[in-house]
Structures are given as C-alpha cells and as structure tokens.
PDB file of C-alpha atoms in Angstrom:
ATOM      1  CA  UNK A   1     -10.326  23.638  14.012  1.00  0.00           C
ATOM      2  CA  UNK A   2      -8.662  21.714  16.824  1.00  0.00           C
ATOM      3  CA  UNK A   3      -5.717  19.482  15.955  1.00  0.00           C
ATOM      4  CA  UNK A   4      -6.233  15.776  16.539  1.00  0.00           C
ATOM      5  CA  UNK A   5      -3.792  13.451  18.230  1.00  0.00           C
ATOM      6  CA  UNK A   6      -4.336  10.841  15.529  1.00  0.00           C
ATOM      7  CA  UNK A   7      -5.659  11.337  11.998  1.00  0.00           C
ATOM      8  CA  UNK A   8      -6.371   8.456   9.622  1.00  0.00           C
ATOM      9  CA  UNK A   9      -6.561   9.241   5.890  1.00  0.00           C
ATOM     10  CA  UNK A  10      -8.511   6.474   4.155  1.00  0.00           C
ATOM     11  CA  UNK A  11     -11.257   5.821   1.648  1.00  0.00           C
ATOM     12  CA  UNK A  12     -12.595   3.010   3.865  1.00  0.00           C
ATOM     13  CA  UNK A  13     -13.426   4.695   7.203  1.00  0.00           C
ATOM     14  CA  UNK A  14     -15.761   1.881   8.222  1.00  0.00           C
ATOM     15  CA  UNK A  15     -12.737  -0.438   8.598  1.00  0.00           C
ATOM     16  CA  UNK A  16     -10.970   1.722  11.214  1.00  0.00           C
ATOM     17  CA  UNK A  17     -11.646   0.160  14.621  1.00  0.00           C
ATOM     18  CA  UNK A  18     -10.659   3.011  16.951  1.00  0.00           C
ATOM     19  CA  UNK A  19     -12.240   6.364  17.587  1.00  0.00           C
ATOM     20  CA  UNK A  20      -9.986   8.960  15.974  1.00  0.00           C
ATOM     21  CA  UNK A  21     -10.113  11.709  13.382  1.00  0.00           C
ATOM     22  CA  UNK A  22     -10.855   9.945  10.073  1.00  0.00           C
ATOM     23  CA  UNK A  23     -10.580  11.957   6.860  1.00  0.00           C
ATOM     24  CA  UNK A  24     -10.934  11.125   3.185  1.00  0.00           C
ATOM     25  CA  UNK A  25      -9.590  14.189   1.353  1.00  0.00           C
ATOM     26  CA  UNK A  26      -6.453  16.284   1.295  1.00  0.00           C
ATOM     27  CA  UNK A  27      -8.441  19.383   2.307  1.00  0.00           C
ATOM     28  CA  UNK A  28      -9.329  17.739   5.636  1.00  0.00           C
ATOM     29  CA  UNK A  29      -5.670  17.380   6.680  1.00  0.00           C
ATOM     30  CA  UNK A  30      -5.588  20.178   9.256  1.00  0.00           C
ATOM     31  CA  UNK A  31      -2.685  18.908  11.351  1.00  0.00           C
ATOM     32  CA  UNK A  32      -2.066  16.978  14.530  1.00  0.00           C
ATOM     33  CA  UNK A  33       0.367  14.673  16.225  1.00  0.00           C
ATOM     34  CA  UNK A  34       0.205  11.634  13.934  1.00  0.00           C
ATOM     35  CA  UNK A  35      -1.131  11.033  10.425  1.00  0.00           C
ATOM     36  CA  UNK A  36      -1.535   7.524   9.032  1.00  0.00           C
ATOM     37  CA  UNK A  37      -2.619   7.030   5.420  1.00  0.00           C
ATOM     38  CA  UNK A  38      -4.109   3.649   4.540  1.00  0.00           C
ATOM     39  CA  UNK A  39      -5.930   2.539   1.382  1.00  0.00           C
ATOM     40  CA  UNK A  40      -6.205   5.952  -0.218  1.00  0.00           C
ATOM     41  CA  UNK A  41      -5.183   7.396  -3.556  1.00  0.00           C
ATOM     42  CA  UNK A  42      -4.517  10.787  -1.976  1.00  0.00           C
ATOM     43  CA  UNK A  43      -0.908  11.929  -2.249  1.00  0.00           C
ATOM     44  CA  UNK A  44      -0.190  14.070   0.787  1.00  0.00           C
ATOM     45  CA  UNK A  45       1.528  17.309  -0.208  1.00  0.00           C
ATOM     46  CA  UNK A  46       4.615  18.549   1.689  1.00  0.00           C
ATOM     47  CA  UNK A  47       2.719  21.465   3.263  1.00  0.00           C
ATOM     48  CA  UNK A  48       0.184  19.019   4.738  1.00  0.00           C
ATOM     49  CA  UNK A  49       2.937  16.667   5.967  1.00  0.00           C
ATOM     50  CA  UNK A  50       4.502  19.623   7.776  1.00  0.00           C
ATOM     51  CA  UNK A  51       1.319  20.044   9.862  1.00  0.00           C
ATOM     52  CA  UNK A  52       1.860  16.662  11.583  1.00  0.00           C
ATOM     53  CA  UNK A  53       4.437  15.583  14.129  1.00  0.00           C
ATOM     54  CA  UNK A  54       4.792  12.233  12.356  1.00  0.00           C
ATOM     55  CA  UNK A  55       3.252  10.805   9.206  1.00  0.00           C
ATOM     56  CA  UNK A  56       3.084   7.195   8.062  1.00  0.00           C
ATOM     57  CA  UNK A  57       1.701   5.364   5.048  1.00  0.00           C
ATOM     58  CA  UNK A  58       0.547   1.773   4.796  1.00  0.00           C
ATOM     59  CA  UNK A  59       1.419   0.883   1.213  1.00  0.00           C
ATOM     60  CA  UNK A  60      -0.551  -1.991  -0.337  1.00  0.00           C
ATOM     61  CA  UNK A  61       2.529  -3.829  -1.544  1.00  0.00           C
ATOM     62  CA  UNK A  62       5.956  -5.024  -0.440  1.00  0.00           C
ATOM     63  CA  UNK A  63       9.031  -2.790  -0.842  1.00  0.00           C
ATOM     64  CA  UNK A  64       9.729  -4.444  -4.195  1.00  0.00           C
ATOM     65  CA  UNK A  65       6.593  -2.807  -5.664  1.00  0.00           C
ATOM     66  CA  UNK A  66       6.548   0.924  -4.846  1.00  0.00           C
ATOM     67  CA  UNK A  67       4.271   3.265  -6.784  1.00  0.00           C
ATOM     68  CA  UNK A  68       0.886   2.872  -8.467  1.00  0.00           C
ATOM     69  CA  UNK A  69      -1.043  -0.335  -9.117  1.00  0.00           C
ATOM     70  CA  UNK A  70       1.488  -2.702  -7.550  1.00  0.00           C
ATOM     71  CA  UNK A  71      -0.993  -5.599  -7.540  1.00  0.00           C
ATOM     72  CA  UNK A  72      -1.056  -5.513 -11.353  1.00  0.00           C
ATOM     73  CA  UNK A  73       2.735  -5.377 -11.571  1.00  0.00           C
ATOM     74  CA  UNK A  74       3.045  -8.347  -9.199  1.00  0.00           C
ATOM     75  CA  UNK A  75       0.919 -10.431 -11.569  1.00  0.00           C
ATOM     76  CA  UNK A  76       2.679  -9.083 -14.635  1.00  0.00           C
ATOM     77  CA  UNK A  77       6.029 -10.154 -13.177  1.00  0.00           C
ATOM     78  CA  UNK A  78       4.615 -13.415 -11.776  1.00  0.00           C
ATOM     79  CA  UNK A  79       5.766 -12.571  -8.249  1.00  0.00           C
ATOM     80  CA  UNK A  80       5.468 -15.408  -5.749  1.00  0.00           C
ATOM     81  CA  UNK A  81       5.100 -13.201  -2.663  1.00  0.00           C
ATOM     82  CA  UNK A  82       3.389  -9.940  -1.866  1.00  0.00           C
ATOM     83  CA  UNK A  83       2.756  -7.849   1.209  1.00  0.00           C
ATOM     84  CA  UNK A  84       1.900  -4.605   2.930  1.00  0.00           C
ATOM     85  CA  UNK A  85       4.520  -2.027   3.945  1.00  0.00           C
ATOM     86  CA  UNK A  86       4.248   0.637   6.656  1.00  0.00           C
ATOM     87  CA  UNK A  87       6.727   3.452   6.160  1.00  0.00           C
ATOM     88  CA  UNK A  88       7.445   7.019   7.141  1.00  0.00           C
ATOM     89  CA  UNK A  89       5.842   9.454   4.705  1.00  0.00           C
ATOM     90  CA  UNK A  90       8.210  11.789   2.912  1.00  0.00           C
ATOM     91  CA  UNK A  91       7.755  14.387   0.198  1.00  0.00           C
ATOM     92  CA  UNK A  92       8.532  11.697  -2.358  1.00  0.00           C
ATOM     93  CA  UNK A  93       6.001   8.868  -2.538  1.00  0.00           C
ATOM     94  CA  UNK A  94       7.038   5.414  -1.282  1.00  0.00           C
ATOM     95  CA  UNK A  95      10.571   6.374  -0.317  1.00  0.00           C
ATOM     96  CA  UNK A  96      10.365   6.790   3.456  1.00  0.00           C
ATOM     97  CA  UNK A  97      12.015   4.580   6.049  1.00  0.00           C
ATOM     98  CA  UNK A  98      10.317   1.191   6.292  1.00  0.00           C
ATOM     99  CA  UNK A  99       8.881   0.400   9.711  1.00  0.00           C
ATOM    100  CA  UNK A 100       6.911  -2.806   9.234  1.00  0.00           C
ATOM    101  CA  UNK A 101       6.164  -5.386   6.540  1.00  0.00           C
ATOM    102  CA  UNK A 102       3.508  -8.084   6.427  1.00  0.00           C
ATOM    103  CA  UNK A 103       4.496 -10.573   3.698  1.00  0.00           C
ATOM    104  CA  UNK A 104       2.405 -13.392   2.298  1.00  0.00           C
ATOM    105  CA  UNK A 105       2.520 -15.855  -0.619  1.00  0.00           C
ATOM    106  CA  UNK A 106       0.404 -15.041  -3.647  1.00  0.00           C
ATOM    107  CA  UNK A 107      -2.393 -17.593  -3.927  1.00  0.00           C
ATOM    108  CA  UNK A 108      -4.974 -15.253  -5.423  1.00  0.00           C
ATOM    109  CA  UNK A 109      -6.163 -15.782  -8.989  1.00  0.00           C
ATOM    110  CA  UNK A 110      -6.344 -12.131 -10.095  1.00  0.00           C
ATOM    111  CA  UNK A 111      -4.823  -8.720  -9.334  1.00  0.00           C
ATOM    112  CA  UNK A 112      -8.132  -7.623  -7.776  1.00  0.00           C
ATOM    113  CA  UNK A 113      -8.161 -10.583  -5.381  1.00  0.00           C
ATOM    114  CA  UNK A 114      -4.564  -9.752  -4.483  1.00  0.00           C
ATOM    115  CA  UNK A 115      -5.505  -6.124  -3.819  1.00  0.00           C
ATOM    116  CA  UNK A 116      -8.432  -7.280  -1.637  1.00  0.00           C
ATOM    117  CA  UNK A 117      -6.075  -9.401   0.479  1.00  0.00           C
ATOM    118  CA  UNK A 118      -3.587  -6.525   0.729  1.00  0.00           C
ATOM    119  CA  UNK A 119      -6.427  -4.211   1.837  1.00  0.00           C
ATOM    120  CA  UNK A 120      -7.493  -6.717   4.503  1.00  0.00           C
ATOM    121  CA  UNK A 121      -3.956  -7.009   5.825  1.00  0.00           C
ATOM    122  CA  UNK A 122      -3.395  -3.238   5.645  1.00  0.00           C
ATOM    123  CA  UNK A 123      -6.369  -2.624   7.915  1.00  0.00           C
ATOM    124  CA  UNK A 124      -5.198  -5.331  10.303  1.00  0.00           C
ATOM    125  CA  UNK A 125      -1.848  -3.533  10.487  1.00  0.00           C
ATOM    126  CA  UNK A 126      -3.513  -0.115  10.798  1.00  0.00           C
ATOM    127  CA  UNK A 127      -5.854  -1.179  13.589  1.00  0.00           C
ATOM    128  CA  UNK A 128      -2.984  -2.799  15.505  1.00  0.00           C
ATOM    129  CA  UNK A 129      -0.892   0.385  15.222  1.00  0.00           C
ATOM    130  CA  UNK A 130      -3.863   2.602  16.143  1.00  0.00           C
ATOM    131  CA  UNK A 131      -4.572   0.404  19.171  1.00  0.00           C
ATOM    132  CA  UNK A 132      -0.972   0.806  20.319  1.00  0.00           C
ATOM    133  CA  UNK A 133      -1.136   4.583  19.832  1.00  0.00           C
ATOM    134  CA  UNK A 134      -4.363   4.829  21.835  1.00  0.00           C
ATOM    135  CA  UNK A 135      -2.782   2.766  24.661  1.00  0.00           C
ATOM    136  CA  UNK A 136       0.363   4.918  24.556  1.00  0.00           C
ATOM    137  CA  UNK A 137       2.420   1.929  23.440  1.00  0.00           C
ATOM    138  CA  UNK A 138       3.295   3.006  19.906  1.00  0.00           C
ATOM    139  CA  UNK A 139       6.643   1.576  18.938  1.00  0.00           C
ATOM    140  CA  UNK A 140       7.391   0.229  15.498  1.00  0.00           C
ATOM    141  CA  UNK A 141      10.677  -1.591  15.057  1.00  0.00           C
ATOM    142  CA  UNK A 142      12.637  -0.627  11.990  1.00  0.00           C
ATOM    143  CA  UNK A 143      12.721  -3.484   9.505  1.00  0.00           C
ATOM    144  CA  UNK A 144      16.143  -2.673   8.069  1.00  0.00           C
ATOM    145  CA  UNK A 145      14.698  -3.215   4.633  1.00  0.00           C
ATOM    146  CA  UNK A 146      14.831  -0.745   1.807  1.00  0.00           C
ATOM    147  CA  UNK A 147      12.665  -0.039  -1.204  1.00  0.00           C
ATOM    148  CA  UNK A 148      13.990  -2.236  -3.987  1.00  0.00           C
ATOM    149  CA  UNK A 149      11.531  -1.984  -6.848  1.00  0.00           C
ATOM    150  CA  UNK A 150      11.178   0.602  -9.549  1.00  0.00           C
ATOM    151  CA  UNK A 151       8.317   3.065  -9.130  1.00  0.00           C
ATOM    152  CA  UNK A 152       5.804   2.715 -11.887  1.00  0.00           C
ATOM    153  CA  UNK A 153       2.894   4.736 -13.154  1.00  0.00           C
ATOM    154  CA  UNK A 154      -0.569   3.604 -14.164  1.00  0.00           C
ATOM    155  CA  UNK A 155      -0.155   4.754 -17.757  1.00  0.00           C
ATOM    156  CA  UNK A 156       2.879   2.473 -18.212  1.00  0.00           C
ATOM    157  CA  UNK A 157       0.957  -0.680 -17.389  1.00  0.00           C
ATOM    158  CA  UNK A 158      -1.664   0.163 -19.986  1.00  0.00           C
ATOM    159  CA  UNK A 159       1.004   0.812 -22.636  1.00  0.00           C
ATOM    160  CA  UNK A 160       2.381  -2.674 -21.979  1.00  0.00           C
ATOM    161  CA  UNK A 161      -1.074  -4.234 -22.054  1.00  0.00           C
ATOM    162  CA  UNK A 162      -1.241  -6.006 -25.361  1.00  0.00           C
ATOM    163  CA  UNK A 163      -3.799  -8.819 -25.508  1.00  0.00           C
ATOM    164  CA  UNK A 164      -1.112 -11.265 -24.351  1.00  0.00           C
ATOM    165  CA  UNK A 165      -0.084  -9.090 -21.410  1.00  0.00           C
ATOM    166  CA  UNK A 166      -3.664  -8.388 -20.329  1.00  0.00           C
ATOM    167  CA  UNK A 167      -4.108 -12.145 -20.003  1.00  0.00           C
ATOM    168  CA  UNK A 168      -0.993 -12.331 -17.811  1.00  0.00           C
ATOM    169  CA  UNK A 169      -2.180  -9.422 -15.668  1.00  0.00           C
ATOM    170  CA  UNK A 170      -5.558 -10.954 -14.975  1.00  0.00           C
ATOM    171  CA  UNK A 171      -4.672 -14.621 -14.585  1.00  0.00           C
ATOM    172  CA  UNK A 172      -2.237 -16.042 -12.073  1.00  0.00           C
ATOM    173  CA  UNK A 173      -0.619 -19.335 -12.870  1.00  0.00           C
ATOM    174  CA  UNK A 174       1.473 -21.212 -10.340  1.00  0.00           C
ATOM    175  CA  UNK A 175       4.947 -22.412 -11.299  1.00  0.00           C
ATOM    176  CA  UNK A 176       3.497 -25.895 -11.938  1.00  0.00           C
ATOM    177  CA  UNK A 177       1.055 -24.605 -14.519  1.00  0.00           C
ATOM    178  CA  UNK A 178       2.149 -23.531 -17.965  1.00  0.00           C
ATOM    179  CA  UNK A 179       0.919 -20.312 -19.516  1.00  0.00           C
ATOM    180  CA  UNK A 180      -1.014 -21.244 -22.656  1.00  0.00           C
ATOM    181  CA  UNK A 181      -1.872 -18.276 -24.826  1.00  0.00           C
TER     182      UNK A 181
END
C-alpha cells in the first residue's frame, strides 16, 4: 500500500474537510509523512508511530486534564475553563510537546455538552492545520506550556462516583449558584 502524505485517525471522518487518507483503526496506520489523531479512542502504538515522519494528537482537553474522560474530571473538579490541546505524539499518551491550545470558559451544563464543544473545536483546529499542510504552510508555534494535570483512568472516576459525586459530574453549577444535594 502506498504511503500517504497526510493521514487522519478519527472516528468522525465526515468532519474532516480536506481530501486526505482518513482511517479509523490502528490496523489502517500504514505509514506516511504526517499522522494526526483527532477524536479517537485509539492509542497509537510505538511501532505505528515509527512509520510516520511526524505524529500529532488533538486532545479533547487542556493540558491540565491529560488522560481519559477529561470532560468528566473538569466537572468533578468544577473547572472554570476547558480547551483542546494539539501536541506531538509520543510513546506515552498525552506527554508530547504542546503545539497549540484553544481555551474556552465552561458554560455547558453537563460533561457531554462540554465534550461536544471540545469535539467541535478540535475539528476546527484539525481542519485549519490540515488546510495549512495542504497549502504547504504547516507551521505550529510552540505554546511553551506543559502538561500540568494528573493522568487519570476511566475506572477511577467510577470508583469515586457515589450518588453525591455522580450529581456533581453531571450538573455544572456556576460560582454564583450553590450546590444543594
């Protein structure tokens, strides 16, 4: 199979605006110049990363929320801001050099609404980057920010999910509102 200049790994191919090699599974990662992962649960293994000249991930959270299910953790911790982070992919998940961040205030009323907004912004970022690559103008300034949050796993959030915590995870209250449980 011929290597592609640009490969996008995503579970939402219909949201990619440019014509490029779009894949949805790890088995389809045959190699090429650039790999960008966006809105996928696939963890790219080191041997697949090695088949690309450069590999990037668009993580659906700011650097303060690396790892799984960051939208739930943002609600659990009552974060005021959220975002999307583009970074270099490395063998270890969500540890690569940060290239770009799109931050926004949390106004959504649930973790799922927050994830939907992060998805929307991730594809805006992806399509902008892809457009620049296609035009030969790919240059991402380094943000000089580092990952700050603790990586978390899905099973941990469910262990913490007592009835009280489930309420907190699924309901966002602004600082003016009091949590009444």
